[in-house]
PDB file of C-alpha atoms in Angstrom:
ATOM      1  CA  MET L  75      79.460 -22.405 -29.751  1.00 43.00           C
ATOM      2  CA  THR L  76      78.249 -21.753 -33.289  1.00 45.00           C
ATOM      3  CA  SER L  77      79.933 -24.905 -34.593  1.00 50.00           C
ATOM      4  CA  PHE L  78      78.317 -26.930 -31.805  1.00 47.00           C
ATOM      5  CA  LEU L  79      74.858 -25.597 -32.628  1.00 48.00           C
ATOM      6  CA  ALA L  80      75.437 -26.410 -36.280  1.00 49.00           C
ATOM      7  CA  LEU L  81      75.824 -30.088 -35.370  1.00 47.00           C
ATOM      8  CA  LEU L  82      72.373 -30.237 -33.807  1.00 54.00           C
ATOM      9  CA  PRO L  83      69.363 -31.445 -35.797  1.00 55.00           C
ATOM     10  CA  GLY L  84      67.385 -28.576 -37.286  1.00 52.00           C
ATOM     11  CA  HIS L  85      64.189 -29.361 -35.381  1.00 54.00           C
ATOM     12  CA  VAL L  86      66.004 -28.938 -32.044  1.00 58.00           C
ATOM     13  CA  LEU L  87      66.640 -25.244 -32.645  1.00 64.00           C
ATOM     14  CA  ASP L  88      63.357 -24.349 -34.325  1.00 68.00           C
ATOM     15  CA  ASP L  89      61.069 -21.843 -32.652  1.00 67.00           C
ATOM     16  CA  ALA L  90      59.081 -24.544 -30.833  1.00 71.00           C
ATOM     17  CA  LYS L  91      62.035 -26.501 -29.434  1.00 83.00           C
ATOM     18  CA  ARG L  92      64.559 -23.726 -28.743  1.00 88.00           C
ATOM     19  CA  PRO L  93      63.219 -22.803 -25.259  1.00 90.00           C
ATOM     20  CA  LEU L  94      63.168 -26.473 -24.246  1.00 92.00           C
ATOM     21  CA  PHE L  95      66.729 -26.938 -25.505  1.00 94.00           C
ATOM     22  CA  LEU L  96      67.905 -23.934 -23.479  1.00 94.00           C
ATOM     23  CA  LEU L  97      65.994 -25.237 -20.451  1.00 96.00           C
ATOM     24  CA  LEU L  98      67.862 -28.541 -20.740  1.00 96.00           C
ATOM     25  CA  SER L  99      71.181 -26.753 -21.298  1.00 96.00           C
ATOM     26  CA  GLY L 100      70.687 -24.579 -18.228  1.00 96.00           C
ATOM     27  CA  PHE L 101      69.615 -27.618 -16.228  1.00 97.00           C
ATOM     28  CA  ILE L 102      72.710 -29.667 -17.071  1.00 97.00           C
ATOM     29  CA  ALA L 103      75.183 -26.781 -16.756  1.00 96.00           C
ATOM     30  CA  THR L 104      73.807 -25.660 -13.389  1.00 96.00           C
ATOM     31  CA  PHE L 105      73.797 -29.193 -11.999  1.00 96.00           C
ATOM     32  CA  LEU L 106      77.418 -29.748 -13.048  1.00 95.00           C
ATOM     33  CA  VAL L 107      78.532 -26.468 -11.479  1.00 94.00           C
ATOM     34  CA  ALA L 108      76.582 -27.117  -8.262  1.00 93.00           C
ATOM     35  CA  ARG L 109      77.969 -30.648  -7.851  1.00 93.00           C
ATOM     36  CA  LEU L 110      81.502 -29.555  -8.692  1.00 92.00           C
ATOM     37  CA  ASN L 111      81.223 -26.785  -6.122  1.00 90.00           C
ATOM     38  CA  THR L 112      79.986 -29.095  -3.355  1.00 89.00           C
ATOM     39  CA  ARG L 113      82.582 -31.758  -4.160  1.00 90.00           C
ATOM     40  CA  LEU L 114      85.425 -29.229  -4.064  1.00 87.00           C
ATOM     41  CA  THR L 115      84.098 -27.880  -0.785  1.00 85.00           C
ATOM     42  CA  ARG L 116      83.959 -31.370   0.696  1.00 85.00           C
ATOM     43  CA  ARG L 117      87.498 -32.201  -0.398  1.00 83.00           C
ATOM     44  CA  HIS L 118      89.298 -28.929   0.330  1.00 78.00           C
ATOM     45  CA  GLY L 119      87.035 -27.233   2.856  1.00 75.00           C
ATOM     46  CA  ARG L 120      86.316 -24.492   0.342  1.00 74.00           C
ATOM     47  CA  SER L 121      85.516 -24.231  -3.343  1.00 70.00           C
ATOM     48  CA  HIS L 122      87.964 -22.890  -5.914  1.00 68.00           C
ATOM     49  CA  LEU L 123      84.912 -21.665  -7.832  1.00 71.00           C
ATOM     50  CA  ARG L 124      84.477 -19.041  -5.105  1.00 68.00           C
ATOM     51  CA  ILE L 125      80.846 -19.992  -4.640  1.00 73.00           C
ATOM     52  CA  GLY L 126      80.562 -20.155  -0.881  1.00 66.00           C
ATOM     53  CA  SER L 127      77.760 -21.318   1.362  1.00 73.00           C
ATOM     54  CA  VAL L 128      75.081 -18.812   2.317  1.00 78.00           C
ATOM     55  CA  VAL L 129      74.767 -18.599   6.096  1.00 76.00           C
ATOM     56  CA  THR L 130      72.489 -16.145   7.884  1.00 78.00           C
ATOM     57  CA  PRO L 131      73.731 -14.110  10.878  1.00 82.00           C
ATOM     58  CA  GLY L 132      71.843 -16.564  13.080  1.00 81.00           C
ATOM     59  CA  GLY L 133      73.858 -19.482  11.711  1.00 79.00           C
ATOM     60  CA  LEU L 134      71.194 -20.885   9.372  1.00 84.00           C
ATOM     61  CA  HIS L 135      72.666 -22.561   6.285  1.00 83.00           C
ATOM     62  CA  VAL L 136      70.540 -21.755   3.243  1.00 87.00           C
ATOM     63  CA  HIS L 137      70.612 -24.734   0.881  1.00 90.00           C
ATOM     64  CA  HIS L 138      70.854 -24.042  -2.844  1.00 92.00           C
ATOM     65  CA  ALA L 139      67.476 -25.731  -3.355  1.00 93.00           C
ATOM     66  CA  VAL L 140      65.965 -22.565  -1.854  1.00 94.00           C
ATOM     67  CA  PHE L 141      67.445 -20.452  -4.650  1.00 94.00           C
ATOM     68  CA  GLY L 142      66.264 -23.063  -7.139  1.00 95.00           C
ATOM     69  CA  VAL L 143      62.682 -22.803  -5.939  1.00 96.00           C
ATOM     70  CA  ILE L 144      62.841 -19.001  -6.119  1.00 96.00           C
ATOM     71  CA  ALA L 145      64.229 -19.128  -9.673  1.00 96.00           C
ATOM     72  CA  MET L 146      61.491 -21.531 -10.798  1.00 96.00           C
ATOM     73  CA  VAL L 147      58.695 -19.497  -9.208  1.00 96.00           C
ATOM     74  CA  VAL L 148      59.907 -16.185 -10.648  1.00 95.00           C
ATOM     75  CA  SER L 149      60.717 -17.443 -14.159  1.00 94.00           C
ATOM     76  CA  GLY L 150      57.624 -19.650 -14.357  1.00 93.00           C
ATOM     77  CA  THR L 151      55.338 -16.841 -13.244  1.00 93.00           C
ATOM     78  CA  LEU L 152      56.890 -14.386 -15.694  1.00 91.00           C
ATOM     79  CA  ALA L 153      56.533 -16.884 -18.536  1.00 88.00           C
ATOM     80  CA  PHE L 154      52.789 -17.135 -17.897  1.00 87.00           C
ATOM     81  CA  ALA L 155      52.231 -13.457 -17.078  1.00 86.00           C
ATOM     82  CA  LEU L 156      54.195 -11.775 -19.861  1.00 81.00           C
ATOM     83  CA  ARG L 157      53.693 -14.293 -22.680  1.00 75.00           C
ATOM     84  CA  SER L 158      56.628 -12.628 -24.359  1.00 73.00           C
ATOM     85  CA  GLY L 159      58.475 -13.895 -27.400  1.00 76.00           C
ATOM     86  CA  SER L 160      62.146 -14.290 -28.181  1.00 74.00           C
ATOM     87  CA  PRO L 161      64.584 -13.707 -26.518  1.00 81.00           C
ATOM     88  CA  TRP L 162      62.732 -13.352 -23.201  1.00 86.00           C
ATOM     89  CA  LEU L 163      61.057 -16.744 -23.451  1.00 89.00           C
ATOM     90  CA  GLU L 164      64.447 -18.389 -23.979  1.00 91.00           C
ATOM     91  CA  LEU L 165      65.941 -16.499 -21.024  1.00 92.00           C
ATOM     92  CA  MET L 166      63.084 -17.571 -18.752  1.00 94.00           C
ATOM     93  CA  ALA L 167      63.487 -21.165 -19.927  1.00 94.00           C
ATOM     94  CA  LEU L 168      67.192 -20.981 -19.105  1.00 95.00           C
ATOM     95  CA  ALA L 169      66.424 -19.583 -15.643  1.00 96.00           C
ATOM     96  CA  PHE L 170      63.759 -22.215 -15.012  1.00 97.00           C
ATOM     97  CA  GLY L 171      66.147 -25.011 -16.000  1.00 96.00           C
ATOM     98  CA  SER L 172      68.823 -23.644 -13.685  1.00 97.00           C
ATOM     99  CA  GLY L 173      66.345 -23.398 -10.823  1.00 96.00           C
ATOM    100  CA  ALA L 174      65.090 -26.927 -11.428  1.00 97.00           C
ATOM    101  CA  ALA L 175      68.658 -28.253 -11.333  1.00 97.00           C
ATOM    102  CA  LEU L 176      69.415 -26.503  -8.036  1.00 96.00           C
ATOM    103  CA  THR L 177      66.215 -27.897  -6.545  1.00 96.00           C
ATOM    104  CA  LEU L 178      66.564 -31.475  -7.783  1.00 96.00           C
ATOM    105  CA  ASP L 179      70.238 -31.580  -6.796  1.00 95.00           C
ATOM    106  CA  GLU L 180      68.864 -31.580  -3.249  1.00 94.00           C
ATOM    107  CA  PHE L 181      65.787 -33.664  -4.040  1.00 94.00           C
ATOM    108  CA  ALA L 182      66.819 -36.289  -1.471  1.00 93.00           C
ATOM    109  CA  LEU L 183      66.919 -33.643   1.265  1.00 93.00           C
ATOM    110  CA  ILE L 184      63.382 -32.563   0.395  1.00 94.00           C
ATOM    111  CA  LEU L 185      62.198 -36.176   0.273  1.00 91.00           C
ATOM    112  CA  HIS L 186      63.707 -37.199   3.619  1.00 90.00           C
ATOM    113  CA  LEU L 187      63.422 -33.788   5.333  1.00 90.00           C
ATOM    114  CA  GLU L 188      66.969 -34.419   6.507  1.00 89.00           C
ATOM    115  CA  ASP L 189      70.447 -33.507   5.280  1.00 88.00           C
ATOM    116  CA  VAL L 190      71.271 -36.688   3.348  1.00 90.00           C
ATOM    117  CA  TYR L 191      73.296 -34.965   0.606  1.00 89.00           C
ATOM    118  CA  TRP L 192      76.414 -37.040   1.281  1.00 88.00           C
ATOM    119  CA  ALA L 193      74.608 -40.136   2.582  1.00 89.00           C
ATOM    120  CA  GLY L 194      73.561 -43.176   0.589  1.00 86.00           C
ATOM    121  CA  GLU L 195      70.020 -41.805   0.444  1.00 88.00           C
ATOM    122  CA  GLY L 196      71.450 -38.777  -1.358  1.00 89.00           C
ATOM    123  CA  ARG L 197      71.720 -40.854  -4.524  1.00 89.00           C
ATOM    124  CA  LYS L 198      67.987 -40.247  -4.965  1.00 90.00           C
ATOM    125  CA  SER L 199      68.940 -36.731  -6.064  1.00 94.00           C
ATOM    126  CA  ILE L 200      70.980 -38.207  -8.910  1.00 94.00           C
ATOM    127  CA  ASP L 201      68.012 -40.431  -9.774  1.00 91.00           C
ATOM    128  CA  ALA L 202      65.845 -37.316 -10.058  1.00 93.00           C
ATOM    129  CA  ILE L 203      68.447 -35.522 -12.185  1.00 95.00           C
ATOM    130  CA  ILE L 204      68.874 -38.442 -14.599  1.00 93.00           C
ATOM    131  CA  LEU L 205      65.108 -38.923 -14.937  1.00 91.00           C
ATOM    132  CA  SER L 206      64.630 -35.217 -15.650  1.00 93.00           C
ATOM    133  CA  VAL L 207      67.399 -35.126 -18.254  1.00 94.00           C
ATOM    134  CA  THR L 208      65.949 -38.239 -19.905  1.00 90.00           C
ATOM    135  CA  PHE L 209      62.462 -36.717 -19.976  1.00 89.00           C
ATOM    136  CA  MET L 210      63.617 -33.423 -21.480  1.00 92.00           C
ATOM    137  CA  THR L 211      65.918 -35.111 -23.991  1.00 91.00           C
ATOM    138  CA  LEU L 212      63.141 -37.362 -25.253  1.00 86.00           C
ATOM    139  CA  LEU L 213      60.888 -34.329 -25.645  1.00 86.00           C
ATOM    140  CA  ILE L 214      63.541 -32.517 -27.674  1.00 88.00           C
ATOM    141  CA  THR L 215      64.288 -35.472 -29.931  1.00 82.00           C
ATOM    142  CA  GLY L 216      60.662 -35.489 -31.035  1.00 66.00           C
ATOM    143  CA  LEU L 217      59.648 -38.993 -29.967  1.00 61.00           C
ATOM    144  CA  LEU L 218      56.408 -37.499 -28.655  1.00 52.00           C
ATOM    145  CA  PRO L 219      54.143 -36.204 -31.459  1.00 46.00           C
ATOM    146  CA  ALA L 220      53.721 -32.452 -31.316  1.00 44.00           C
ATOM    147  CA  THR L 221      49.987 -32.817 -31.871  1.00 45.00           C
ATOM    148  CA  PHE L 222      47.524 -35.667 -32.241  1.00 48.00           C
ATOM    149  CA  ASN L 223      46.837 -34.466 -35.781  1.00 50.00           C
ATOM    150  CA  SER L 224      50.421 -35.293 -36.775  1.00 53.00           C
ATOM    151  CA  LEU L 225      49.592 -38.964 -36.334  1.00 53.00           C
ATOM    152  CA  GLY L 226      47.248 -38.722 -39.274  1.00 53.00           C
ATOM    153  CA  ASP L 227      50.192 -38.391 -41.647  1.00 50.00           C
ATOM    154  CA  HIS L 228      51.358 -41.895 -40.744  1.00 51.00           C
ATOM    155  CA  ILE L 229      48.354 -43.963 -39.715  1.00 54.00           C
ATOM    156  CA  THR L 230      44.619 -43.804 -40.163  1.00 56.00           C
ATOM    157  CA  LEU L 231      42.714 -44.505 -36.950  1.00 57.00           C
ATOM    158  CA  SER L 232      39.346 -43.538 -35.653  1.00 70.00           C
ATOM    159  CA  ARG L 233      39.335 -40.929 -32.935  1.00 74.00           C
ATOM    160  CA  TRP L 234      38.083 -43.406 -30.345  1.00 79.00           C
ATOM    161  CA  VAL L 235      40.776 -45.963 -31.135  1.00 78.00           C
ATOM    162  CA  LEU L 236      43.396 -43.232 -30.823  1.00 74.00           C
ATOM    163  CA  VAL L 237      41.971 -42.125 -27.470  1.00 79.00           C
ATOM    164  CA  MET L 238      42.015 -45.718 -26.196  1.00 84.00           C
ATOM    165  CA  LEU L 239      45.635 -46.151 -27.255  1.00 81.00           C
ATOM    166  CA  ILE L 240      46.633 -42.967 -25.448  1.00 83.00           C
ATOM    167  CA  LEU L 241      44.732 -43.902 -22.279  1.00 88.00           C
ATOM    168  CA  SER L 242      46.205 -47.402 -22.256  1.00 89.00           C
ATOM    169  CA  GLY L 243      49.682 -45.920 -22.628  1.00 87.00           C
ATOM    170  CA  VAL L 244      49.045 -43.594 -19.689  1.00 90.00           C
ATOM    171  CA  LEU L 245      47.766 -46.534 -17.642  1.00 94.00           C
ATOM    172  CA  PHE L 246      50.907 -48.577 -18.345  1.00 93.00           C
ATOM    173  CA  VAL L 247      53.114 -45.643 -17.336  1.00 93.00           C
ATOM    174  CA  VAL L 248      51.209 -45.158 -14.059  1.00 94.00           C
ATOM    175  CA  VAL L 249      51.503 -48.876 -13.271  1.00 94.00           C
ATOM    176  CA  CYS L 250      55.258 -48.707 -13.901  1.00 93.00           C
ATOM    177  CA  TYR L 251      55.574 -45.850 -11.421  1.00 93.00           C
ATOM    178  CA  LEU L 252      53.450 -47.685  -8.847  1.00 93.00           C
ATOM    179  CA  LYS L 253      55.683 -50.736  -9.276  1.00 91.00           C
ATOM    180  CA  GLY L 254      58.743 -48.622  -8.495  1.00 90.00           C
ATOM    181  CA  LYS L 255      60.087 -48.570 -12.073  1.00 90.00           C
ATOM    182  CA  LEU L 256      60.652 -44.844 -12.463  1.00 88.00           C
ATOM    183  CA  PHE L 257      63.111 -44.920 -15.357  1.00 88.00           C
ATOM    184  CA  VAL L 258      61.079 -47.488 -17.312  1.00 90.00           C
ATOM    185  CA  GLY L 259      57.915 -45.433 -16.776  1.00 89.00           C
ATOM    186  CA  THR L 260      59.589 -42.224 -17.935  1.00 88.00           C
ATOM    187  CA  VAL L 261      60.908 -43.819 -21.132  1.00 87.00           C
ATOM    188  CA  GLY L 262      57.513 -45.490 -21.577  1.00 88.00           C
ATOM    189  CA  ILE L 263      55.862 -42.075 -21.903  1.00 86.00           C
ATOM    190  CA  PHE L 264      57.566 -41.788 -25.283  1.00 85.00           C
ATOM    191  CA  VAL L 265      57.966 -45.478 -26.184  1.00 85.00           C
ATOM    192  CA  PRO L 266      54.705 -47.211 -25.113  1.00 86.00           C
ATOM    193  CA  PRO L 267      55.983 -50.802 -25.597  1.00 89.00           C
ATOM    194  CA  VAL L 268      58.581 -50.151 -22.895  1.00 90.00           C
ATOM    195  CA  ALA L 269      55.815 -49.103 -20.488  1.00 90.00           C
ATOM    196  CA  PHE L 270      53.794 -52.197 -21.397  1.00 93.00           C
ATOM    197  CA  VAL L 271      56.700 -54.545 -20.609  1.00 92.00           C
ATOM    198  CA  GLY L 272      57.373 -52.764 -17.314  1.00 91.00           C
ATOM    199  CA  ALA L 273      53.693 -52.878 -16.360  1.00 92.00           C
ATOM    200  CA  VAL L 274      53.222 -56.621 -16.886  1.00 91.00           C
ATOM    201  CA  ARG L 275      56.381 -57.646 -15.035  1.00 91.00           C
ATOM    202  CA  LEU L 276      56.652 -57.977 -11.263  1.00 89.00           C
ATOM    203  CA  GLY L 277      56.947 -54.813  -9.212  1.00 89.00           C
ATOM    204  CA  LYS L 278      59.708 -54.009  -6.754  1.00 88.00           C
ATOM    205  CA  PRO L 279      59.031 -55.461  -3.271  1.00 87.00           C
ATOM    206  CA  GLY L 280      59.045 -52.062  -1.560  1.00 84.00           C
ATOM    207  CA  SER L 281      56.792 -50.365  -4.110  1.00 88.00           C
ATOM    208  CA  PRO L 282      53.190 -49.247  -3.465  1.00 90.00           C
ATOM    209  CA  TRP L 283      52.012 -51.909  -5.928  1.00 89.00           C
ATOM    210  CA  ALA L 284      53.713 -54.655  -3.907  1.00 89.00           C
ATOM    211  CA  ARG L 285      52.131 -53.416  -0.681  1.00 88.00           C
ATOM    212  CA  TRP L 286      48.671 -53.347  -2.246  1.00 89.00           C
ATOM    213  CA  ARG L 287      48.786 -56.447  -4.448  1.00 86.00           C
ATOM    214  CA  TYR L 288      51.343 -58.844  -2.993  1.00 87.00           C
ATOM    215  CA  GLY L 289      50.454 -58.644   0.701  1.00 81.00           C
ATOM    216  CA  ALA L 290      47.962 -61.520   0.508  1.00 82.00           C
ATOM    217  CA  ARG L 291      50.132 -63.463  -1.950  1.00 84.00           C
ATOM    218  CA  PRO L 292      53.411 -64.306  -0.186  1.00 84.00           C
ATOM    219  CA  ALA L 293      54.624 -66.506  -3.054  1.00 86.00           C
ATOM    220  CA  LYS L 294      54.422 -63.603  -5.493  1.00 84.00           C
ATOM    221  CA  LEU L 295      56.075 -61.267  -2.988  1.00 86.00           C
ATOM    222  CA  GLU L 296      58.930 -63.753  -2.561  1.00 88.00           C
ATOM    223  CA  ARG L 297      59.352 -63.932  -6.350  1.00 87.00           C
ATOM    224  CA  ALA L 298      59.514 -60.143  -6.463  1.00 86.00           C
ATOM    225  CA  ARG L 299      62.157 -60.127  -3.723  1.00 88.00           C
ATOM    226  CA  ARG L 300      64.302 -62.729  -5.470  1.00 87.00           C
ATOM    227  CA  ARG L 301      64.090 -60.858  -8.747  1.00 84.00           C
ATOM    228  CA  ASP L 302      64.934 -57.577  -7.042  1.00 82.00           C
ATOM    229  CA  GLU L 303      67.928 -59.157  -5.296  1.00 81.00           C
ATOM    230  CA  GLY L 304      69.164 -60.478  -8.621  1.00 78.00           C
ATOM    231  CA  PHE L 305      68.715 -57.054 -10.195  1.00 75.00           C
ATOM    232  CA  HIS L 306      70.530 -55.427  -7.265  1.00 72.00           C
ATOM    233  CA  GLN L 307      73.496 -57.761  -7.579  1.00 72.00           C
ATOM    234  CA  LEU L 308      73.724 -57.272 -11.333  1.00 75.00           C
ATOM    235  CA  TRP L 309      72.783 -53.642 -11.953  1.00 80.00           C
ATOM    236  CA  GLU L 310      72.081 -51.648  -8.784  1.00 78.00           C
ATOM    237  CA  ARG L 311      75.685 -51.697  -7.592  1.00 82.00           C
ATOM    238  CA  ARG L 312      76.906 -50.705 -11.040  1.00 86.00           C
ATOM    239  CA  LYS L 313      74.378 -47.890 -11.138  1.00 84.00           C
ATOM    240  CA  ASN L 314      75.505 -46.685  -7.698  1.00 84.00           C
ATOM    241  CA  ARG L 315      79.136 -46.638  -8.839  1.00 88.00           C
ATOM    242  CA  LEU L 316      78.151 -44.566 -11.868  1.00 89.00           C
ATOM    243  CA  TRP L 317      76.047 -42.254  -9.701  1.00 87.00           C
ATOM    244  CA  ASP L 318      79.050 -41.822  -7.366  1.00 87.00           C
ATOM    245  CA  VAL L 319      81.178 -40.758 -10.344  1.00 88.00           C
ATOM    246  CA  ILE L 320      78.545 -38.170 -11.271  1.00 87.00           C
ATOM    247  CA  GLY L 321      77.605 -36.884  -7.837  1.00 87.00           C
ATOM    248  CA  GLY L 322      80.390 -37.963  -5.503  1.00 86.00           C
ATOM    249  CA  LYS L 323      80.699 -40.979  -3.236  1.00 86.00           C
ATOM    250  CA  PRO L 324      78.626 -40.859  -0.017  1.00 84.00           C
ATOM    251  CA  HIS L 325      80.630 -40.787   3.203  1.00 74.00           C
ATOM    252  CA  HIS L 326      78.037 -39.819   5.795  1.00 66.00           C
ATOM    253  CA  VAL L 327      76.138 -42.496   7.733  1.00 64.00           C
ATOM    254  CA  LEU L 328      72.760 -41.430   9.058  1.00 62.00           C
ATOM    255  CA  SER L 329      71.665 -42.031  12.613  1.00 56.00           C
ATOM    256  CA  SER L 330      69.015 -44.641  13.373  1.00 46.00           C
ATOM    257  CA  ARG L 331      66.093 -44.259  11.002  1.00 49.00           C
ATOM    258  CA  ASP L 332      63.750 -45.395  13.770  1.00 44.00           C
ATOM    259  CA  GLY L 333      65.031 -42.651  16.015  1.00 43.00           C
ATOM    260  CA  ALA L 334      64.576 -40.099  13.266  1.00 46.00           C
ATOM    261  CA  GLN L 335      61.004 -41.288  12.771  1.00 46.00           C
ATOM    262  CA  ARG L 336      60.296 -40.965  16.514  1.00 42.00           C
ATOM    263  CA  SER L 337      61.698 -37.456  16.426  1.00 41.00           C
ATOM    264  CA  HIS L 338      59.519 -36.577  13.437  1.00 42.00           C
ATOM    265  CA  ASP L 339      56.417 -38.023  15.100  1.00 43.00           C
ATOM    266  CA  ALA L 340      57.138 -36.084  18.282  1.00 40.00           C
ATOM    267  CA  LEU L 341      57.398 -32.838  16.348  1.00 36.00           C
ATOM    268  CA  LEU L 342      54.097 -33.511  14.598  1.00 39.00           C
ATOM    269  CA  SER L 343      52.385 -34.223  17.913  1.00 41.00           C
ATOM    270  CA  GLY L 344      53.728 -31.060  19.486  1.00 45.00           C
ATOM    271  CA  GLY L 345      56.032 -32.824  21.914  1.00 44.00           C
ATOM    272  CA  ALA L 346      59.751 -32.481  22.422  1.00 42.00           C
ATOM    273  CA  ALA L 347      61.807 -34.240  19.813  1.00 41.00           C
ATOM    274  CA  GLU L 348      64.655 -36.453  20.929  1.00 39.00           C
ATOM    275  CA  ASP L 349      67.715 -36.361  18.716  1.00 41.00           C
ATOM    276  CA  PRO L 350      68.996 -39.931  18.495  1.00 37.00           C
ATOM    277  CA  GLY L 351      72.207 -38.842  16.840  1.00 38.00           C
ATOM    278  CA  GLY L 352      73.166 -36.157  19.328  1.00 36.00           C
ATOM    279  CA  PRO L 353      73.948 -32.546  18.454  1.00 33.00           C
ATOM    280  CA  ARG L 354      74.662 -31.604  14.854  1.00 30.00           C
ATOM    281  CA  VAL L 355      77.072 -29.045  13.568  1.00 30.00           C
TER     282      VAL L 355
END
């Protein structure tokens, strides 16, 4: 462990970056253990890690995202309330990272309000994990200036010009997210030219931007669809194969999405929900 830490750049383990590094370490380690546990359970019916499912006496399966939320709430609250120094700050960062990993490992379940862990939609959890790791890694590597004053060592700009540059960068990142380019937007937080390129290019056809801006312009929507199809053929399938290596290949096929939506609407209206897929175990 000591030899590994010695290989890291000095600024990663300084007092300012050490909690963030431990947060990232806890995040990655917890995600790997959680995924390994679920994959072993799926293959063998039980996990050799001896981390079993938590089931209440009434038969309710408690997903590990619940423990993740609890860990984040407790560690986050203590970090604000105690304002303690080392080593407690590092321990709370480690706990928060572990809780975040447990929660985002089931991000797709939270998003769909349905158990899609081993369905194709479950890959959204891997998307969330990769985006989070990218975000934290870029923070640690120091691509984002620690303070605005640090920019003065490299360039001389008026305060207003600096503010305009920051606001324009934020705008480009928001546009990237609205266009459905989550990874590009996240990298663009730290590398503004990436956000600019993503913002000026066409959005994905199913994105909020496409619904707002391309609805009255069918030619532009068709261009976006063709480009997205080309991207899907070239990169999306490769990304899915990589995601399957990381998180496991989906094997569960969901019931009709329309039926699920009718069931959800019935619950919201107070009526009886029809289960289009029949009883679940």
